[in-house]
Coordinates of C-alpha atoms in Angstrom, one line a residue:
X1 CA 0.0 -0.1 -0.1
X2 CA 1.3 3.5 -0.7
X3 CA -0.1 7.1 0.1
X4 CA -0.5 10.2 -1.8
X5 CA -0.9 13.5 -0.6
X6 CA -4.5 15.0 -1.1
X7 CA -4.2 18.9 -1.3
X8 CA -7.4 20.9 -1.1
X9 CA -7.2 23.5 -4.0
X10 CA -10.8 24.7 -4.1
X11 CA -13.5 24.9 -1.8
X12 CA -16.9 26.4 -2.8
X13 CA -20.6 26.3 -1.7
X14 CA -21.5 26.1 -5.5
X15 CA -21.5 22.3 -6.5
X16 CA -21.6 23.5 -10.2
X17 CA -18.4 25.6 -9.6
X18 CA -16.8 22.5 -7.9
X19 CA -17.7 20.3 -11.0
X20 CA -16.5 22.6 -13.5
X21 CA -13.0 22.7 -11.7
X22 CA -13.2 18.9 -11.6
X23 CA -13.8 18.8 -15.4
X24 CA -11.0 21.3 -16.0
X25 CA -8.6 19.0 -14.1
X26 CA -9.9 16.0 -16.1
X27 CA -9.0 17.9 -19.3
X28 CA -5.4 18.3 -18.0
X29 CA -5.1 14.7 -16.8
X30 CA -4.1 11.6 -18.9
X31 CA -7.3 9.6 -18.6
X32 CA -6.2 6.4 -20.4
X33 CA -7.6 3.7 -18.4
X34 CA -9.0 6.1 -15.9
X35 CA -11.9 5.0 -13.4
X36 CA -13.9 6.5 -10.6
X37 CA -14.4 5.4 -6.9
X38 CA -17.2 6.4 -4.8
X39 CA -17.5 6.7 -0.8
X40 CA -20.5 8.4 1.0
X41 CA -22.5 8.5 4.2
X42 CA -26.1 8.3 3.2
X43 CA -28.9 9.1 5.8
X44 CA -31.9 10.0 3.6
X45 CA -34.1 7.4 1.8
X46 CA -34.5 9.8 -1.1
X47 CA -30.9 10.1 -1.7
X48 CA -30.3 6.4 -1.2
X49 CA -33.1 5.6 -3.9
X50 CA -31.3 8.2 -6.3
X51 CA -27.8 6.8 -5.5
X52 CA -29.2 3.1 -6.2
X53 CA -30.5 4.3 -9.2
X54 CA -27.1 5.3 -10.6
X55 CA -25.3 2.5 -9.1
X56 CA -27.7 -0.4 -8.5
X57 CA -25.2 -3.0 -7.3
X58 CA -23.6 -0.6 -4.8
X59 CA -22.0 -1.9 -1.6
X60 CA -23.1 -0.7 1.5
X61 CA -23.2 -1.4 5.4
X62 CA -25.0 0.1 8.3
X63 CA -23.1 2.9 10.0
X64 CA -24.3 2.5 13.6
X65 CA -27.3 1.8 16.0
X66 CA -29.1 -1.2 16.9
X67 CA -29.9 -2.3 13.3
X68 CA -27.0 -3.9 11.6
X69 CA -27.1 -4.9 7.9
X70 CA -25.0 -4.9 4.7
X71 CA -25.7 -5.3 0.9
X72 CA -23.4 -8.6 1.4
X73 CA -26.1 -9.9 3.5
X74 CA -28.8 -8.9 1.1
X75 CA -30.6 -6.5 3.7
X76 CA -32.8 -3.7 2.9
X77 CA -30.7 -0.6 3.0
X78 CA -33.6 1.7 3.9
X79 CA -34.1 -0.1 7.2
X80 CA -30.4 0.3 8.0
X81 CA -30.0 4.0 7.4
X82 CA -27.7 5.6 7.8
X83 CA -25.5 3.5 5.6
X84 CA -21.9 3.9 4.4
X85 CA -21.5 3.1 0.6
X86 CA -18.4 2.1 -1.4
X87 CA -18.1 1.5 -5.1
X88 CA -15.0 1.1 -7.1
X89 CA -13.5 1.0 -10.5
X90 CA -16.5 2.4 -12.3
X91 CA -16.3 4.4 -15.6
X92 CA -15.9 8.1 -15.5
X93 CA -19.4 8.6 -16.9
X94 CA -20.8 7.5 -13.5
X95 CA -19.2 10.2 -11.4
X96 CA -21.6 13.3 -12.4
X97 CA -25.0 11.4 -11.9
X98 CA -23.7 10.2 -8.5
X99 CA -22.9 13.7 -7.5
X100 CA -26.3 15.0 -8.7
X101 CA -28.0 12.2 -6.5
X102 CA -26.4 13.0 -3.2
X103 CA -28.7 15.9 -2.1
X104 CA -27.4 17.0 1.4
X105 CA -25.5 13.8 2.0
X106 CA -21.7 13.6 2.1
X107 CA -19.4 11.8 -0.2
X108 CA -16.0 11.7 -1.8
X109 CA -15.6 10.9 -5.4
X110 CA -12.0 10.0 -6.4
X111 CA -10.8 9.8 -10.1
X112 CA -8.1 7.4 -10.6
X113 CA -6.2 8.9 -13.3
X114 CA -3.2 7.5 -15.5
X115 CA -1.1 10.4 -14.9
X116 CA -0.6 14.3 -14.3
X117 CA 1.2 15.2 -17.5
X118 CA 4.5 16.8 -17.8
X119 CA 4.3 20.7 -18.0
X120 CA 7.8 21.9 -19.3
X121 CA 6.8 25.5 -19.0
X122 CA 6.2 25.2 -15.3
X123 CA 9.1 22.8 -14.8
X124 CA 6.8 19.9 -13.9
X125 CA 7.8 16.2 -14.7
X126 CA 4.9 13.9 -15.3
X127 CA 3.2 12.1 -12.2
X128 CA 2.4 8.6 -12.7
X129 CA -0.8 6.7 -12.0
X130 CA 0.6 5.4 -8.6
X131 CA -0.1 9.2 -7.3
X132 CA -2.2 10.9 -9.8
X133 CA -5.7 11.1 -8.3
X134 CA -8.4 13.8 -8.1
X135 CA -11.1 13.9 -5.4
X136 CA -14.2 15.9 -5.0
X137 CA -15.6 15.8 -1.5
X138 CA -19.3 16.9 -1.6
X139 CA -20.9 18.3 1.7
X140 CA -17.7 17.5 3.5
X141 CA -14.3 19.3 3.6
X142 CA -12.2 16.0 4.1
X143 CA -11.9 12.7 2.2
X144 CA -13.6 10.7 4.7
X145 CA -16.7 12.7 5.4
X146 CA -15.6 13.3 9.0
X147 CA -16.0 17.1 8.6
X148 CA -19.5 17.7 7.3
X149 CA -20.1 21.0 5.8
X150 CA -22.2 22.8 3.3
X151 CA -19.6 23.4 0.8
X152 CA -17.5 21.2 -1.6
X153 CA -13.9 20.7 -2.0
X154 CA -11.6 19.6 -4.9
X155 CA -8.4 17.8 -3.9
X156 CA -5.6 16.9 -6.0
X157 CA -3.3 14.0 -5.2
X158 CA 0.4 14.1 -6.0
X159 CA 3.6 12.4 -4.3
X160 CA 4.9 14.2 -1.4
X161 CA 8.3 15.5 -2.8
X162 CA 10.4 18.6 -3.0
X163 CA 8.2 19.9 -6.1
X164 CA 5.0 18.8 -4.9
X165 CA 3.7 22.3 -4.0
X166 CA 4.7 23.4 -7.3
X167 CA 2.4 20.9 -8.9
X168 CA -0.4 21.6 -6.4
X169 CA 0.0 25.5 -7.0
X170 CA -0.1 24.9 -10.9
X171 CA -3.1 22.6 -10.8
X172 CA -4.9 25.1 -8.4
X173 CA -4.3 28.0 -10.7
X174 CA -5.8 26.2 -13.7
X175 CA -9.2 26.1 -11.9
X176 CA -9.0 29.6 -10.1
X177 CA -8.2 28.1 -6.7
X178 CA -5.2 28.2 -4.5
X179 CA -3.4 26.0 -2.2
X180 CA -3.9 26.6 1.3
X181 CA -1.5 24.2 2.8
X182 CA -4.2 21.9 3.7
X183 CA -3.0 18.3 3.0
X184 CA -4.5 14.9 3.9
X185 CA -2.6 11.7 3.6
X186 CA -4.8 9.2 1.4
X187 CA -4.2 5.6 1.7
X188 CA -4.6 4.1 -1.6

């Protein structure tokens, strides 16, 4: 297992603005063989229904309380709310419908990229797939939905190295954001 550093480059209350930033960063990235992963905490039956409409075979399990259950056991997720959901290795076209389905519940959507490209004019070398990720946290400021909020944060993942802030700052500039120094370690 390795870790990447996930740096917050844009936080906004406007989900459309956050999605525009994600699209801009995806346009920069090498998407050959890219995929998307989902993680969320869902408390609302309406949100659960919308999310299951996007990802019908979603893995989930009960978060807490006396009621226990999981998709693995064939339980009814509505009876087990709130639930934690995970879904991995999906095609990129599932990301925006998933985000649109969330309502007020929190989630992290992570794009597993092939690479961040070389940017000779900025002195940046290519960053390989091992460290090239992009995460949008919806209704949460952190990767694991431990800091619920009414805004959304775009995080870029890079290896932690000497020139890491240069890459982060360059990516932040591309979306009109800025690197505030807030970094989370992200086990991959």
